[in-house]
PDB file of C-alpha atoms in Angstrom:
ATOM      1  CA  MET G   1      -9.836  10.890  24.748  1.00 41.00           C
ATOM      2  CA  ALA G   2      -9.648   9.934  28.422  1.00 48.00           C
ATOM      3  CA  ARG G   3      -8.879   6.251  29.061  1.00 55.00           C
ATOM      4  CA  ASN G   4     -11.357   4.214  31.035  1.00 60.00           C
ATOM      5  CA  ILE G   5     -10.170   2.682  34.327  1.00 77.00           C
ATOM      6  CA  GLN G   6     -10.221  -1.063  33.771  1.00 83.00           C
ATOM      7  CA  SER G   7     -10.936  -2.100  37.351  1.00 85.00           C
ATOM      8  CA  VAL G   8     -13.999   0.138  37.428  1.00 89.00           C
ATOM      9  CA  GLU G   9     -15.259  -1.260  34.128  1.00 89.00           C
ATOM     10  CA  ARG G  10     -14.838  -4.766  35.483  1.00 91.00           C
ATOM     11  CA  ALA G  11     -16.682  -3.930  38.708  1.00 90.00           C
ATOM     12  CA  ALA G  12     -19.524  -2.372  36.715  1.00 89.00           C
ATOM     13  CA  ALA G  13     -19.748  -5.464  34.533  1.00 90.00           C
ATOM     14  CA  MET G  14     -20.072  -7.652  37.635  1.00 90.00           C
ATOM     15  CA  LEU G  15     -22.831  -5.474  39.091  1.00 89.00           C
ATOM     16  CA  ARG G  16     -24.772  -5.603  35.834  1.00 87.00           C
ATOM     17  CA  LEU G  17     -24.315  -9.346  35.747  1.00 88.00           C
ATOM     18  CA  LEU G  18     -25.653  -9.718  39.288  1.00 86.00           C
ATOM     19  CA  ALA G  19     -28.530  -7.400  38.514  1.00 81.00           C
ATOM     20  CA  GLY G  20     -29.870  -9.721  35.774  1.00 74.00           C
ATOM     21  CA  GLY G  21     -30.587 -13.384  35.408  1.00 60.00           C
ATOM     22  CA  GLU G  22     -30.100 -15.537  38.463  1.00 62.00           C
ATOM     23  CA  ARG G  23     -30.400 -13.898  41.805  1.00 66.00           C
ATOM     24  CA  ARG G  24     -27.109 -15.345  43.125  1.00 83.00           C
ATOM     25  CA  LEU G  25     -23.998 -16.378  41.215  1.00 90.00           C
ATOM     26  CA  GLY G  26     -20.878 -18.276  42.211  1.00 92.00           C
ATOM     27  CA  LEU G  27     -17.319 -17.069  41.705  1.00 93.00           C
ATOM     28  CA  SER G  28     -16.773 -19.409  38.718  1.00 93.00           C
ATOM     29  CA  ASP G  29     -19.939 -18.202  37.012  1.00 91.00           C
ATOM     30  CA  ILE G  30     -18.977 -14.548  37.499  1.00 93.00           C
ATOM     31  CA  ALA G  31     -15.387 -15.056  36.335  1.00 93.00           C
ATOM     32  CA  SER G  32     -16.510 -16.995  33.282  1.00 92.00           C
ATOM     33  CA  SER G  33     -19.195 -14.496  32.298  1.00 90.00           C
ATOM     34  CA  THR G  34     -16.899 -11.500  32.655  1.00 91.00           C
ATOM     35  CA  GLY G  35     -13.882 -13.197  31.088  1.00 92.00           C
ATOM     36  CA  LEU G  36     -11.708 -12.757  34.136  1.00 93.00           C
ATOM     37  CA  ALA G  37      -9.363 -15.042  35.996  1.00 93.00           C
ATOM     38  CA  LYS G  38     -10.830 -16.340  39.261  1.00 93.00           C
ATOM     39  CA  GLY G  39      -8.253 -14.527  41.331  1.00 93.00           C
ATOM     40  CA  THR G  40      -9.011 -11.177  39.639  1.00 93.00           C
ATOM     41  CA  ALA G  41     -12.759 -11.651  39.912  1.00 93.00           C
ATOM     42  CA  HIS G  42     -12.490 -12.609  43.582  1.00 95.00           C
ATOM     43  CA  GLY G  43     -10.433  -9.492  44.356  1.00 94.00           C
ATOM     44  CA  ILE G  44     -12.982  -7.190  42.774  1.00 94.00           C
ATOM     45  CA  LEU G  45     -15.853  -8.971  44.476  1.00 94.00           C
ATOM     46  CA  ARG G  46     -14.131  -8.693  47.833  1.00 93.00           C
ATOM     47  CA  THR G  47     -13.737  -4.958  47.383  1.00 94.00           C
ATOM     48  CA  LEU G  48     -17.391  -4.563  46.301  1.00 93.00           C
ATOM     49  CA  GLN G  49     -18.429  -6.628  49.337  1.00 92.00           C
ATOM     50  CA  GLN G  50     -16.380  -4.441  51.715  1.00 91.00           C
ATOM     51  CA  GLU G  51     -18.186  -1.346  50.292  1.00 88.00           C
ATOM     52  CA  GLY G  52     -21.571  -2.982  50.667  1.00 87.00           C
ATOM     53  CA  PHE G  53     -22.318  -3.210  46.956  1.00 87.00           C
ATOM     54  CA  VAL G  54     -22.179  -7.025  46.930  1.00 91.00           C
ATOM     55  CA  GLU G  55     -23.135  -9.614  49.598  1.00 90.00           C
ATOM     56  CA  GLN G  56     -22.035 -13.212  49.867  1.00 91.00           C
ATOM     57  CA  ASP G  57     -24.310 -15.956  51.092  1.00 87.00           C
ATOM     58  CA  ASP G  58     -22.633 -17.807  53.994  1.00 87.00           C
ATOM     59  CA  ALA G  59     -24.106 -21.188  53.144  1.00 87.00           C
ATOM     60  CA  SER G  60     -23.557 -21.313  49.364  1.00 89.00           C
ATOM     61  CA  GLY G  61     -20.747 -18.830  48.906  1.00 92.00           C
ATOM     62  CA  ARG G  62     -22.673 -17.242  46.073  1.00 91.00           C
ATOM     63  CA  TYR G  63     -22.807 -13.512  45.477  1.00 92.00           C
ATOM     64  CA  GLN G  64     -25.728 -11.119  45.108  1.00 89.00           C
ATOM     65  CA  LEU G  65     -26.220  -7.329  45.012  1.00 86.00           C
ATOM     66  CA  GLY G  66     -25.800  -5.589  48.354  1.00 83.00           C
ATOM     67  CA  ALA G  67     -27.958  -3.194  50.401  1.00 73.00           C
ATOM     68  CA  GLU G  68     -25.748  -0.215  49.690  1.00 75.00           C
ATOM     69  CA  LEU G  69     -26.822  -0.283  46.024  1.00 73.00           C
ATOM     70  CA  LEU G  70     -30.416  -0.215  47.100  1.00 60.00           C
ATOM     71  CA  ARG G  71     -29.739   2.777  49.366  1.00 61.00           C
ATOM     72  CA  LEU G  72     -28.017   4.664  46.567  1.00 65.00           C
ATOM     73  CA  GLY G  73     -30.795   3.812  44.147  1.00 62.00           C
ATOM     74  CA  THR G  74     -33.459   4.957  46.603  1.00 53.00           C
ATOM     75  CA  THR G  75     -31.626   8.245  47.146  1.00 61.00           C
ATOM     76  CA  TYR G  76     -31.429   8.783  43.386  1.00 61.00           C
ATOM     77  CA  LEU G  77     -35.168   8.131  42.974  1.00 53.00           C
ATOM     78  CA  ASP G  78     -36.083  10.304  45.955  1.00 69.00           C
ATOM     79  CA  VAL G  79     -34.050  13.278  44.621  1.00 79.00           C
ATOM     80  CA  HIS G  80     -35.636  12.938  41.189  1.00 81.00           C
ATOM     81  CA  GLU G  81     -39.074  12.584  42.571  1.00 84.00           C
ATOM     82  CA  LEU G  82     -38.481  15.653  44.768  1.00 88.00           C
ATOM     83  CA  ARG G  83     -37.345  17.665  41.773  1.00 88.00           C
ATOM     84  CA  ALA G  84     -40.203  16.457  39.604  1.00 88.00           C
ATOM     85  CA  ARG G  85     -42.793  17.324  42.245  1.00 89.00           C
ATOM     86  CA  ALA G  86     -41.227  20.714  42.836  1.00 92.00           C
ATOM     87  CA  LEU G  87     -41.013  21.959  39.218  1.00 91.00           C
ATOM     88  CA  VAL G  88     -44.373  23.711  38.994  1.00 93.00           C
ATOM     89  CA  TRP G  89     -44.321  25.099  42.541  1.00 96.00           C
ATOM     90  CA  THR G  90     -40.785  26.501  42.253  1.00 96.00           C
ATOM     91  CA  ASP G  91     -41.665  28.160  38.943  1.00 95.00           C
ATOM     92  CA  ASP G  92     -44.689  29.761  40.633  1.00 96.00           C
ATOM     93  CA  LEU G  93     -42.546  30.926  43.536  1.00 97.00           C
ATOM     94  CA  ALA G  94     -40.005  32.546  41.206  1.00 96.00           C
ATOM     95  CA  ARG G  95     -42.808  34.368  39.362  1.00 95.00           C
ATOM     96  CA  SER G  96     -44.584  35.547  42.484  1.00 94.00           C
ATOM     97  CA  SER G  97     -41.411  36.592  44.371  1.00 95.00           C
ATOM     98  CA  GLY G  98     -39.467  37.955  41.442  1.00 94.00           C
ATOM     99  CA  GLU G  99     -36.378  36.158  42.827  1.00 95.00           C
ATOM    100  CA  SER G 100     -34.357  33.103  42.012  1.00 96.00           C
ATOM    101  CA  VAL G 101     -35.437  29.830  43.635  1.00 97.00           C
ATOM    102  CA  HIS G 102     -33.191  26.961  44.791  1.00 97.00           C
ATOM    103  CA  LEU G 103     -34.091  23.388  45.761  1.00 96.00           C
ATOM    104  CA  GLY G 104     -31.471  21.718  47.909  1.00 94.00           C
ATOM    105  CA  VAL G 105     -30.788  18.311  49.573  1.00 91.00           C
ATOM    106  CA  LEU G 106     -28.207  17.086  52.068  1.00 90.00           C
ATOM    107  CA  HIS G 107     -25.046  15.824  50.394  1.00 85.00           C
ATOM    108  CA  GLN G 108     -21.526  15.281  51.743  1.00 79.00           C
ATOM    109  CA  GLN G 109     -21.776  17.700  54.722  1.00 86.00           C
ATOM    110  CA  GLY G 110     -23.342  20.381  52.569  1.00 91.00           C
ATOM    111  CA  VAL G 111     -26.370  21.342  50.489  1.00 93.00           C
ATOM    112  CA  LEU G 112     -26.491  20.069  46.934  1.00 89.00           C
ATOM    113  CA  ILE G 113     -28.565  22.291  44.606  1.00 91.00           C
ATOM    114  CA  VAL G 114     -30.762  19.930  42.564  1.00 89.00           C
ATOM    115  CA  HIS G 115     -33.009  22.563  40.953  1.00 92.00           C
ATOM    116  CA  HIS G 116     -32.623  26.257  40.196  1.00 94.00           C
ATOM    117  CA  VAL G 117     -35.183  28.603  38.748  1.00 94.00           C
ATOM    118  CA  PHE G 118     -33.778  31.891  37.449  1.00 94.00           C
ATOM    119  CA  ARG G 119     -35.007  35.219  38.665  1.00 93.00           C
ATOM    120  CA  PRO G 120     -37.714  36.251  36.123  1.00 90.00           C
ATOM    121  CA  ASP G 121     -35.969  39.305  34.654  1.00 88.00           C
ATOM    122  CA  ASP G 122     -33.437  39.952  31.887  1.00 80.00           C
ATOM    123  CA  SER G 123     -30.351  39.938  34.127  1.00 85.00           C
ATOM    124  CA  ARG G 124     -27.452  37.629  33.399  1.00 87.00           C
ATOM    125  CA  GLN G 125     -27.559  34.577  35.687  1.00 85.00           C
ATOM    126  CA  VAL G 126     -25.569  31.377  36.119  1.00 84.00           C
ATOM    127  CA  LEU G 127     -27.264  28.008  36.494  1.00 84.00           C
ATOM    128  CA  GLU G 128     -26.307  26.598  39.894  1.00 86.00           C
ATOM    129  CA  ILE G 129     -27.642  23.031  39.633  1.00 86.00           C
ATOM    130  CA  GLY G 130     -24.927  20.779  41.061  1.00 84.00           C
ATOM    131  CA  ALA G 131     -23.403  23.535  43.193  1.00 86.00           C
ATOM    132  CA  MET G 132     -22.721  22.969  46.899  1.00 90.00           C
ATOM    133  CA  GLN G 133     -23.681  25.337  49.662  1.00 94.00           C
ATOM    134  CA  PRO G 134     -22.615  25.248  53.346  1.00 95.00           C
ATOM    135  CA  LEU G 135     -24.964  23.922  56.010  1.00 95.00           C
ATOM    136  CA  HIS G 136     -24.249  26.456  58.719  1.00 95.00           C
ATOM    137  CA  SER G 137     -24.619  29.805  56.940  1.00 95.00           C
ATOM    138  CA  THR G 138     -27.215  29.399  54.168  1.00 97.00           C
ATOM    139  CA  ALA G 139     -30.980  29.385  54.668  1.00 97.00           C
ATOM    140  CA  LEU G 140     -31.231  26.011  52.885  1.00 98.00           C
ATOM    141  CA  GLY G 141     -28.508  24.556  55.102  1.00 97.00           C
ATOM    142  CA  LYS G 142     -29.989  25.849  58.335  1.00 97.00           C
ATOM    143  CA  VAL G 143     -33.377  24.309  57.429  1.00 97.00           C
ATOM    144  CA  LEU G 144     -31.815  20.927  56.699  1.00 96.00           C
ATOM    145  CA  SER G 145     -29.739  21.170  59.892  1.00 96.00           C
ATOM    146  CA  ALA G 146     -32.825  22.046  61.964  1.00 96.00           C
ATOM    147  CA  TYR G 147     -35.058  19.269  60.673  1.00 94.00           C
ATOM    148  CA  ASP G 148     -32.722  16.431  59.577  1.00 92.00           C
ATOM    149  CA  PRO G 149     -30.728  14.745  62.418  1.00 90.00           C
ATOM    150  CA  VAL G 150     -28.027  13.630  59.980  1.00 89.00           C
ATOM    151  CA  ALA G 151     -27.601  17.169  58.635  1.00 92.00           C
ATOM    152  CA  HIS G 152     -27.584  18.467  62.188  1.00 94.00           C
ATOM    153  CA  SER G 153     -24.730  16.182  63.144  1.00 91.00           C
ATOM    154  CA  GLU G 154     -22.798  16.953  60.039  1.00 91.00           C
ATOM    155  CA  ALA G 155     -23.163  20.691  60.528  1.00 93.00           C
ATOM    156  CA  LEU G 156     -21.855  20.385  64.102  1.00 91.00           C
ATOM    157  CA  GLU G 157     -18.981  18.135  63.105  1.00 88.00           C
ATOM    158  CA  ALA G 158     -17.882  20.140  60.039  1.00 86.00           C
ATOM    159  CA  GLU G 159     -15.683  23.223  60.163  1.00 87.00           C
ATOM    160  CA  ARG G 160     -18.049  26.216  60.347  1.00 92.00           C
ATOM    161  CA  LYS G 161     -16.104  28.702  58.288  1.00 92.00           C
ATOM    162  CA  PRO G 162     -16.874  32.437  58.570  1.00 95.00           C
ATOM    163  CA  PHE G 163     -17.791  33.801  55.127  1.00 96.00           C
ATOM    164  CA  THR G 164     -18.683  37.321  56.334  1.00 95.00           C
ATOM    165  CA  ASP G 165     -18.642  39.121  59.647  1.00 95.00           C
ATOM    166  CA  ARG G 166     -22.294  37.972  60.092  1.00 95.00           C
ATOM    167  CA  THR G 167     -21.634  34.225  59.843  1.00 95.00           C
ATOM    168  CA  VAL G 168     -22.540  32.362  62.988  1.00 94.00           C
ATOM    169  CA  CYS G 169     -19.873  29.767  63.730  1.00 93.00           C
ATOM    170  CA  GLU G 170     -20.060  29.146  67.492  1.00 94.00           C
ATOM    171  CA  SER G 171     -21.922  25.952  68.416  1.00 93.00           C
ATOM    172  CA  ASP G 172     -24.341  27.295  71.044  1.00 94.00           C
ATOM    173  CA  ALA G 173     -25.313  30.273  68.900  1.00 95.00           C
ATOM    174  CA  PHE G 174     -25.820  27.969  65.912  1.00 96.00           C
ATOM    175  CA  GLU G 175     -28.074  25.701  67.996  1.00 96.00           C
ATOM    176  CA  ARG G 176     -30.158  28.687  69.009  1.00 96.00           C
ATOM    177  CA  ILE G 177     -30.652  29.570  65.353  1.00 96.00           C
ATOM    178  CA  LEU G 178     -31.817  25.987  64.651  1.00 96.00           C
ATOM    179  CA  ASP G 179     -34.258  26.219  67.572  1.00 96.00           C
ATOM    180  CA  LEU G 180     -35.619  29.467  66.100  1.00 97.00           C
ATOM    181  CA  THR G 181     -35.844  27.863  62.668  1.00 97.00           C
ATOM    182  CA  ARG G 182     -37.930  24.950  63.998  1.00 96.00           C
ATOM    183  CA  ALA G 183     -40.147  27.365  66.025  1.00 96.00           C
ATOM    184  CA  ARG G 184     -41.047  29.608  63.066  1.00 96.00           C
ATOM    185  CA  GLY G 185     -40.811  27.063  60.227  1.00 96.00           C
ATOM    186  CA  TYR G 186     -38.256  28.804  58.073  1.00 97.00           C
ATOM    187  CA  ALA G 187     -34.627  29.908  58.055  1.00 97.00           C
ATOM    188  CA  ALA G 188     -32.981  33.101  56.915  1.00 97.00           C
ATOM    189  CA  ASP G 189     -29.512  34.065  55.722  1.00 96.00           C
ATOM    190  CA  VAL G 190     -28.913  37.795  55.618  1.00 96.00           C
ATOM    191  CA  GLU G 191     -25.373  38.426  54.345  1.00 95.00           C
ATOM    192  CA  GLU G 192     -24.058  35.437  56.275  1.00 96.00           C
ATOM    193  CA  THR G 193     -22.704  33.680  53.194  1.00 96.00           C
ATOM    194  CA  TRP G 194     -22.446  36.418  50.545  1.00 96.00           C
ATOM    195  CA  GLU G 195     -22.219  40.190  51.079  1.00 96.00           C
ATOM    196  CA  GLY G 196     -25.371  41.942  49.873  1.00 95.00           C
ATOM    197  CA  VAL G 197     -27.324  38.675  49.455  1.00 96.00           C
ATOM    198  CA  ALA G 198     -30.197  37.348  51.533  1.00 96.00           C
ATOM    199  CA  SER G 199     -32.227  34.115  51.362  1.00 97.00           C
ATOM    200  CA  ILE G 200     -35.265  32.508  52.937  1.00 98.00           C
ATOM    201  CA  ALA G 201     -35.890  28.751  53.026  1.00 98.00           C
ATOM    202  CA  ALA G 202     -38.391  26.229  54.345  1.00 98.00           C
ATOM    203  CA  PRO G 203     -38.347  22.424  54.793  1.00 97.00           C
ATOM    204  CA  ILE G 204     -39.911  19.849  52.482  1.00 95.00           C
ATOM    205  CA  HIS G 205     -41.176  16.551  53.933  1.00 92.00           C
ATOM    206  CA  ASP G 206     -42.114  13.236  52.321  1.00 87.00           C
ATOM    207  CA  ARG G 207     -44.992  10.823  52.935  1.00 85.00           C
ATOM    208  CA  ARG G 208     -43.198   9.516  56.031  1.00 81.00           C
ATOM    209  CA  ARG G 209     -43.060  13.123  57.379  1.00 84.00           C
ATOM    210  CA  MET G 210     -39.255  12.900  56.976  1.00 86.00           C
ATOM    211  CA  PRO G 211     -37.315  16.025  55.816  1.00 89.00           C
ATOM    212  CA  VAL G 212     -36.071  15.356  52.270  1.00 90.00           C
ATOM    213  CA  GLY G 213     -34.987  18.830  51.196  1.00 93.00           C
ATOM    214  CA  ALA G 214     -35.454  22.532  51.368  1.00 96.00           C
ATOM    215  CA  VAL G 215     -36.641  25.259  49.018  1.00 98.00           C
ATOM    216  CA  GLY G 216     -35.820  28.916  49.170  1.00 97.00           C
ATOM    217  CA  VAL G 217     -35.586  32.258  47.461  1.00 97.00           C
ATOM    218  CA  THR G 218     -32.318  34.210  47.100  1.00 97.00           C
ATOM    219  CA  GLY G 219     -31.799  37.808  46.098  1.00 95.00           C
ATOM    220  CA  ALA G 220     -30.391  41.170  47.000  1.00 95.00           C
ATOM    221  CA  VAL G 221     -30.879  42.291  50.633  1.00 95.00           C
ATOM    222  CA  GLU G 222     -32.685  45.439  49.603  1.00 94.00           C
ATOM    223  CA  ARG G 223     -35.239  43.411  47.610  1.00 95.00           C
ATOM    224  CA  LEU G 224     -35.874  40.673  50.194  1.00 95.00           C
ATOM    225  CA  GLY G 225     -35.970  43.072  53.126  1.00 92.00           C
ATOM    226  CA  ARG G 226     -37.910  46.088  54.165  1.00 89.00           C
ATOM    227  CA  ASP G 227     -37.137  48.388  57.152  1.00 83.00           C
ATOM    228  CA  GLY G 228     -34.446  45.985  58.326  1.00 85.00           C
ATOM    229  CA  GLU G 229     -36.740  42.901  58.301  1.00 91.00           C
ATOM    230  CA  LEU G 230     -37.398  40.230  55.732  1.00 95.00           C
ATOM    231  CA  ARG G 231     -40.580  40.784  53.804  1.00 95.00           C
ATOM    232  CA  PRO G 232     -43.378  38.710  55.451  1.00 96.00           C
ATOM    233  CA  GLU G 233     -45.068  38.049  52.124  1.00 96.00           C
ATOM    234  CA  LEU G 234     -41.885  36.390  50.838  1.00 97.00           C
ATOM    235  CA  ILE G 235     -41.599  34.281  53.959  1.00 97.00           C
ATOM    236  CA  ALA G 236     -45.237  33.208  53.472  1.00 97.00           C
ATOM    237  CA  ALA G 237     -44.645  32.406  49.822  1.00 97.00           C
ATOM    238  CA  VAL G 238     -41.608  30.225  50.556  1.00 98.00           C
ATOM    239  CA  ARG G 239     -43.442  28.338  53.243  1.00 97.00           C
ATOM    240  CA  ASP G 240     -46.481  27.845  51.040  1.00 96.00           C
ATOM    241  CA  CYS G 241     -44.233  26.455  48.266  1.00 97.00           C
ATOM    242  CA  ALA G 242     -42.555  24.052  50.727  1.00 96.00           C
ATOM    243  CA  ARG G 243     -45.972  22.859  52.014  1.00 95.00           C
ATOM    244  CA  ALA G 244     -47.285  22.402  48.453  1.00 95.00           C
ATOM    245  CA  VAL G 245     -44.299  20.199  47.422  1.00 95.00           C
ATOM    246  CA  SER G 246     -44.607  18.256  50.690  1.00 94.00           C
ATOM    247  CA  ARG G 247     -48.282  17.605  49.971  1.00 93.00           C
ATOM    248  CA  ASP G 248     -47.410  16.370  46.527  1.00 91.00           C
ATOM    249  CA  LEU G 249     -44.891  13.997  48.116  1.00 88.00           C
ATOM    250  CA  GLY G 250     -47.662  12.597  50.285  1.00 85.00           C
ATOM    251  CA  ALA G 251     -46.871  14.398  53.511  1.00 81.00           C
ATOM    252  CA  GLY G 252     -50.392  15.777  54.001  1.00 69.00           C
ATOM    253  CA  ARG G 253     -50.969  19.062  55.813  1.00 62.00           C
ATOM    254  CA  PHE G 254     -48.266  20.772  57.951  1.00 54.00           C
TER     255      PHE G 254
END
């Protein structure tokens, strides 16, 4: 059995203590309640304060939960609301397209897959929830980079690795792709990340009209394309799905 890291356990205990009862607690109260020496408690609190998880009132010297915890909590709720709102629509998209569907959000200079609907056939498939995809080469990543300023900056700052001979890595060419993505409302990846695989993705917006994720279909090039072009009915279906999820999130009509 793996051993727990004591300092992390102590920090978690402090955060739970600050989350309940009195809004602000002094060092002595925190040390006493957690059974720690004042010096140990102060060291942990100082680290939590540096990371933004705890704040100290200048006047009283008492501690309270910090804004970084609120930001992390909001992100957690947003992702789960996004996934909950998208469940029905992504199932419908998988059935109508006959392809697998992915829902992705920006995370650590990449795309985190938070929901995956299998292609509706009997083929063997691997669940990709929790997997990371690159921003610069995938359809999901291009959509996020085109609509989310933070994703845009991260895509430009990160190493744009060539996965195939079709991967666009040069900055100016990548910017032109993002311009095209915004102009037509969707992004495409035709063998830019994986040989023989294509994908189409569109942006999802929340009630503030802010981009919160992207949804897309992925499948073999020969199924997603026809006569060298992506099938327009698949593009329309992906965009309709993204708009439906956005409406459910309160974004209204796009």
